[in-house]
Coordinates of C-alpha atoms in Angstrom, one line a residue:
X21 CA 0.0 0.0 0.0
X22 CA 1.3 3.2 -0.8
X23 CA 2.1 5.9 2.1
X24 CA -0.1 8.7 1.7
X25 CA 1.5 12.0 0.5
X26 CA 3.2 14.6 2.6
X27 CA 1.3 17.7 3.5
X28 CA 2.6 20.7 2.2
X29 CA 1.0 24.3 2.9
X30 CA 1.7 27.3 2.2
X31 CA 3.3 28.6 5.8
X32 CA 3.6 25.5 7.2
X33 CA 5.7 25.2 10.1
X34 CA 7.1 21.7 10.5
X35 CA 9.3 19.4 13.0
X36 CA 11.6 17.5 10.4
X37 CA 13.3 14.8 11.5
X38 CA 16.3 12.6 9.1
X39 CA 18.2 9.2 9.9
X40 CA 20.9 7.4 8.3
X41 CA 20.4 4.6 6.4
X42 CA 20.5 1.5 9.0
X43 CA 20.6 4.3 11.8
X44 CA 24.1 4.2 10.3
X45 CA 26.1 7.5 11.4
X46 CA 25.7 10.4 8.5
X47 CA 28.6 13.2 10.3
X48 CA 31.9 11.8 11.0
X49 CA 33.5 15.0 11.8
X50 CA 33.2 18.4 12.6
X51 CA 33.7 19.4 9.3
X52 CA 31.0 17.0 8.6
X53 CA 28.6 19.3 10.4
X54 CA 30.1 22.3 8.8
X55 CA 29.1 21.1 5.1
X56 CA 25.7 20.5 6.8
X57 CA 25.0 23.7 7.6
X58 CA 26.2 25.6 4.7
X59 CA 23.7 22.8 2.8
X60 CA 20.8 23.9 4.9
X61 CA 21.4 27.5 4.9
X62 CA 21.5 27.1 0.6
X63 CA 18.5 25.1 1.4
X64 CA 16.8 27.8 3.1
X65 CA 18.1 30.1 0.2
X66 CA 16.6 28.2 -2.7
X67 CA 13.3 27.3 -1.4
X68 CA 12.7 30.8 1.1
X69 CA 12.0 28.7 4.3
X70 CA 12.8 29.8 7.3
X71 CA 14.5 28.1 9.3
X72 CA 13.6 28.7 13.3
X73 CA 15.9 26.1 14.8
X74 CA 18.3 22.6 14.3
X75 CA 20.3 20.1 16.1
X76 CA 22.6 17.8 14.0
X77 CA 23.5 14.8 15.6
X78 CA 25.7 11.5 14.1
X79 CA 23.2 9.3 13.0
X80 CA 20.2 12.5 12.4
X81 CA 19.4 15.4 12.5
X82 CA 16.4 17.6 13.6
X83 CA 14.8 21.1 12.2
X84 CA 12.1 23.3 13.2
X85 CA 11.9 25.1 9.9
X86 CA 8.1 27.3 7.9
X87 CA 7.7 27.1 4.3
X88 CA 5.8 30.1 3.1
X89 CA 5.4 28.5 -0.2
X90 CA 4.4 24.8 -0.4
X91 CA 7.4 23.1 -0.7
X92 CA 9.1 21.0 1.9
X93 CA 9.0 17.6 -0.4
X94 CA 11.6 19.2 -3.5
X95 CA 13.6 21.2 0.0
X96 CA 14.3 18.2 1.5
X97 CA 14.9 16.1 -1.3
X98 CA 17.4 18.7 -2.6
X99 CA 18.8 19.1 1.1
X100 CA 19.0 15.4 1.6
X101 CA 20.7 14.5 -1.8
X102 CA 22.8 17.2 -1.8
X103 CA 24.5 16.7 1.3
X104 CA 24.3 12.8 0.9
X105 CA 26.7 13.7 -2.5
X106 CA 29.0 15.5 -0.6
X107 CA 29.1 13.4 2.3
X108 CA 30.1 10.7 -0.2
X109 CA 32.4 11.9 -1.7
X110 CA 34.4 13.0 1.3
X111 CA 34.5 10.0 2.9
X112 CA 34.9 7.8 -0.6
X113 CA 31.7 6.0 0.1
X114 CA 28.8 4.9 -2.4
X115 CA 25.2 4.1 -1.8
X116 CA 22.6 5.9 0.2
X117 CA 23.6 7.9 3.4
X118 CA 20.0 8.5 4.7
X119 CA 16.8 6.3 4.8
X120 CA 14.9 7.1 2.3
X121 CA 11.9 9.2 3.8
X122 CA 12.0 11.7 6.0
X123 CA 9.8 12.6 9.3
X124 CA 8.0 15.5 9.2
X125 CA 5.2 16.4 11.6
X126 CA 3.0 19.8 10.3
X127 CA 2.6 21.6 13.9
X128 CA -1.1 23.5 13.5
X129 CA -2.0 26.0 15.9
X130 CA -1.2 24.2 18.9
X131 CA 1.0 26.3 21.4
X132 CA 1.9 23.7 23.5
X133 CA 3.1 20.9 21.0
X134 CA 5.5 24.0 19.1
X135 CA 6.5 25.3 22.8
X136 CA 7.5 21.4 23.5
X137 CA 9.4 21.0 20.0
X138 CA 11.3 24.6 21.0
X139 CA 12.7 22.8 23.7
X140 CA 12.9 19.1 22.7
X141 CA 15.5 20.0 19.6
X142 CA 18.0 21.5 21.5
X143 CA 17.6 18.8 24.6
X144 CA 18.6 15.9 22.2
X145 CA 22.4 15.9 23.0
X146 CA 22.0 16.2 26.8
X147 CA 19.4 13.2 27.0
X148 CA 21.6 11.4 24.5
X149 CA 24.0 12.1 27.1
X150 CA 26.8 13.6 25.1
X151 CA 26.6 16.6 27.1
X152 CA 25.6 18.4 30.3
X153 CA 23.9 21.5 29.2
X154 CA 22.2 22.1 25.8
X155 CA 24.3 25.2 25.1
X156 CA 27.2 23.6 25.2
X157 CA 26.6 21.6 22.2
X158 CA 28.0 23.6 19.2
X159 CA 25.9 21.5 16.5
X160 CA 22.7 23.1 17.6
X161 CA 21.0 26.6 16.7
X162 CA 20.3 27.4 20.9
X163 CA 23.6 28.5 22.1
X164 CA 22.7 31.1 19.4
X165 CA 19.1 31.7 20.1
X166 CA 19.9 32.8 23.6
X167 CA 22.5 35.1 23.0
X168 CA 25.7 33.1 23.7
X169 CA 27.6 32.8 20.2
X170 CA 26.8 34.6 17.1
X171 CA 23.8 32.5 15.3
X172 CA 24.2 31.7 11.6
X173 CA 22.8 34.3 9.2
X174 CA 20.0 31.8 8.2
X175 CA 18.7 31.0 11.3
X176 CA 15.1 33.0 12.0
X177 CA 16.3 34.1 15.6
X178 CA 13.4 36.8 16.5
X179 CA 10.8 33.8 15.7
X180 CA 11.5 32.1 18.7
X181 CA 12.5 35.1 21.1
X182 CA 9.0 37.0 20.6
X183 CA 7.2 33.6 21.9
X184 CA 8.7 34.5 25.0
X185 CA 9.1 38.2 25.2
X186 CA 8.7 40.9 22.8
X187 CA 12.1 42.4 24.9
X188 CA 15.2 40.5 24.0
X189 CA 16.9 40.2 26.9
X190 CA 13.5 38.9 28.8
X191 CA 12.9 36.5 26.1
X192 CA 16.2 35.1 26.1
X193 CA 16.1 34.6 29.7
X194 CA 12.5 33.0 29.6
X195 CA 13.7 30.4 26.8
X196 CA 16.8 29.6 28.7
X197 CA 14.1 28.5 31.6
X198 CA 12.0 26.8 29.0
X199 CA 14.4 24.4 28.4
X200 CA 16.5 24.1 31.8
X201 CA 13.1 22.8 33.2
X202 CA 12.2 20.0 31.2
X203 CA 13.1 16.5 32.2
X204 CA 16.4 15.3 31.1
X205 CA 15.2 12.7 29.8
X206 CA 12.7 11.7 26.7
X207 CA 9.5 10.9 28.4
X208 CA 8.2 9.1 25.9
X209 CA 11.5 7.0 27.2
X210 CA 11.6 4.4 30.7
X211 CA 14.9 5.0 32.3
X212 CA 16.6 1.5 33.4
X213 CA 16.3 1.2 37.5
X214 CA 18.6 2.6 39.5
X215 CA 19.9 -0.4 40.5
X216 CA 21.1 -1.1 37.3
X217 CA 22.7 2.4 36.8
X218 CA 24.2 1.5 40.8
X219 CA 25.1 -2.2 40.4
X220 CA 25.4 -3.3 44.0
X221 CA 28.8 -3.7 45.9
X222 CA 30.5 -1.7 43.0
X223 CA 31.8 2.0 44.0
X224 CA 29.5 5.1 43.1
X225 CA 31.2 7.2 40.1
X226 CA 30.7 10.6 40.2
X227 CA 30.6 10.3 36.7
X228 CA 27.9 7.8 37.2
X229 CA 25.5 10.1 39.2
X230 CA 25.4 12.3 36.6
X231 CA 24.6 10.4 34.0
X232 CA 21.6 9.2 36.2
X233 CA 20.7 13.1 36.7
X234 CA 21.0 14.5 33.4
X235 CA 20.5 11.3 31.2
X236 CA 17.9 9.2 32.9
X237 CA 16.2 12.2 34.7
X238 CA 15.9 10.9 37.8
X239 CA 16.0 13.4 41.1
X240 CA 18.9 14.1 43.5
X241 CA 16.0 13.1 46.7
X242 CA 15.6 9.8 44.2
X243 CA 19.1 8.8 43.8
X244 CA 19.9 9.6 47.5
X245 CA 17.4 8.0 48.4
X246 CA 18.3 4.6 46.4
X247 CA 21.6 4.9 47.6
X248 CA 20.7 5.6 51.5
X249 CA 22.6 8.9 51.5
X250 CA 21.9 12.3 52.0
X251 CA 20.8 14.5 49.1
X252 CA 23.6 17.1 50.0
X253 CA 26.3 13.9 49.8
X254 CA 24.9 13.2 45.8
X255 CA 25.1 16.7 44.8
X256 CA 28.2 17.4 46.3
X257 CA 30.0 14.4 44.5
X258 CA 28.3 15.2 41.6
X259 CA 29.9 18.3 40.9
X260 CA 33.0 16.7 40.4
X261 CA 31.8 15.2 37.4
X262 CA 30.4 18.8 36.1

């Protein structure tokens, strides 16, 4: 049976998601993520999206991205291919680099599920655990939405700020707390037990509690607890780790 047809409006604002073929890694390298982004902001060029946010990771990539004409199917196709050439070439590989369709969910005038995809893009590499805090990964567009590097000329900064504030400064601030106060986690995801993530008999890591914090999402009060400490003790040895 055929899968229906993507939907494609004029001014459609949409949460695209791409994986590599075989969930097989599509950015080696940081200059990997370099030819990326000069693809998507050609991309965004070609086809007059805007583009509000991304976060590229190894094996995908996300974008919050509008299409004021009705054309996400040849934007990603281009975006996609092109790319999938390049990548190819650098790396002396043949055959495809992504799966061959794409994910992208049309967000209709629902506050709450665009306010929840503002925050979920740039959380990816902290619940992947490949960092701490979600501006410190460079591959994303929120260290530049909330005023700590310069953003990329393509990106559609003032989009996101006035959902939060029509003052800069406030809005900035307000995002920042968007995101800082979600769980750490997916929650569409079940963490393993903390027993597993504290095998028995085996010496607590600091490195260890941390990962149970910001990758797994559970609580100081809940890993003290498991552990028969003191919630003080956990976030004490925890900030060794930080």
């Amino acid at each position: 049976m055929p899968r229906p047809p993507r939907i494609q409006v004029p001014g459609g604002v949409y949460h695209v998601t791409m994986r590599g073929n075989n969930r097989e890694r599509v950015i080696f390298d940081d200059d990997d993520r370099k030819v990326f982004i000069a693809t998507l902001a050609t991309a965004r060029r070609r086809y007059e999206w805007k583009v509000h946010s991304y976060c590229l990771m190894d094996n995908h990539y996300h974008l919050l991205l509008e299409t004021p004409q009705a054309n996400i199917a040849a934007g990603m196709h281009w975006l996609n291919s092109t790319y999938a050439h390049r990548f190819n070439t650098a790396h002396e590989r043949v055959g495809h680099a992504f799966q061959r369709r794409y994910g992208a969910r049309l967000i209709e005038d629902d506050d709450d599920h665009l306010q929840e995809v503002i925050r979920y893009l740039p959380l990816t590499p902290v619940r992947a655990g490949i960092c701490s805090r979600a501006e410190d990964w460079r591959w994303s567009s929120y260290a530049g939405l909330i005023g700590l590097v310069r953003p990329p000329a393509f990106l559609s900064v003032d989009w996101t700020l006035r959902r939060f504030a029509d003052d800069v400064s406030e809005a900035r601030r307000l995002l920042r707390e968007w995101v800082e106060s979600a769980p750490m986690r997916d929650p569409a995801e079940n963490p393993p037990p903390l027993s597993i993530i504290f095998p028995p008999g085996q010496p607590v890591a600091a490195e260890t509690l941390h990962k149970a914090r910001s990758m797994f999402g559970y609580s100081v009060a809940e890993i003290a607890r498991h552990l028969r400490t003191h919630p003080s003790n956990v976030s004490r040895k925890m900030r060794t780790a930080a």
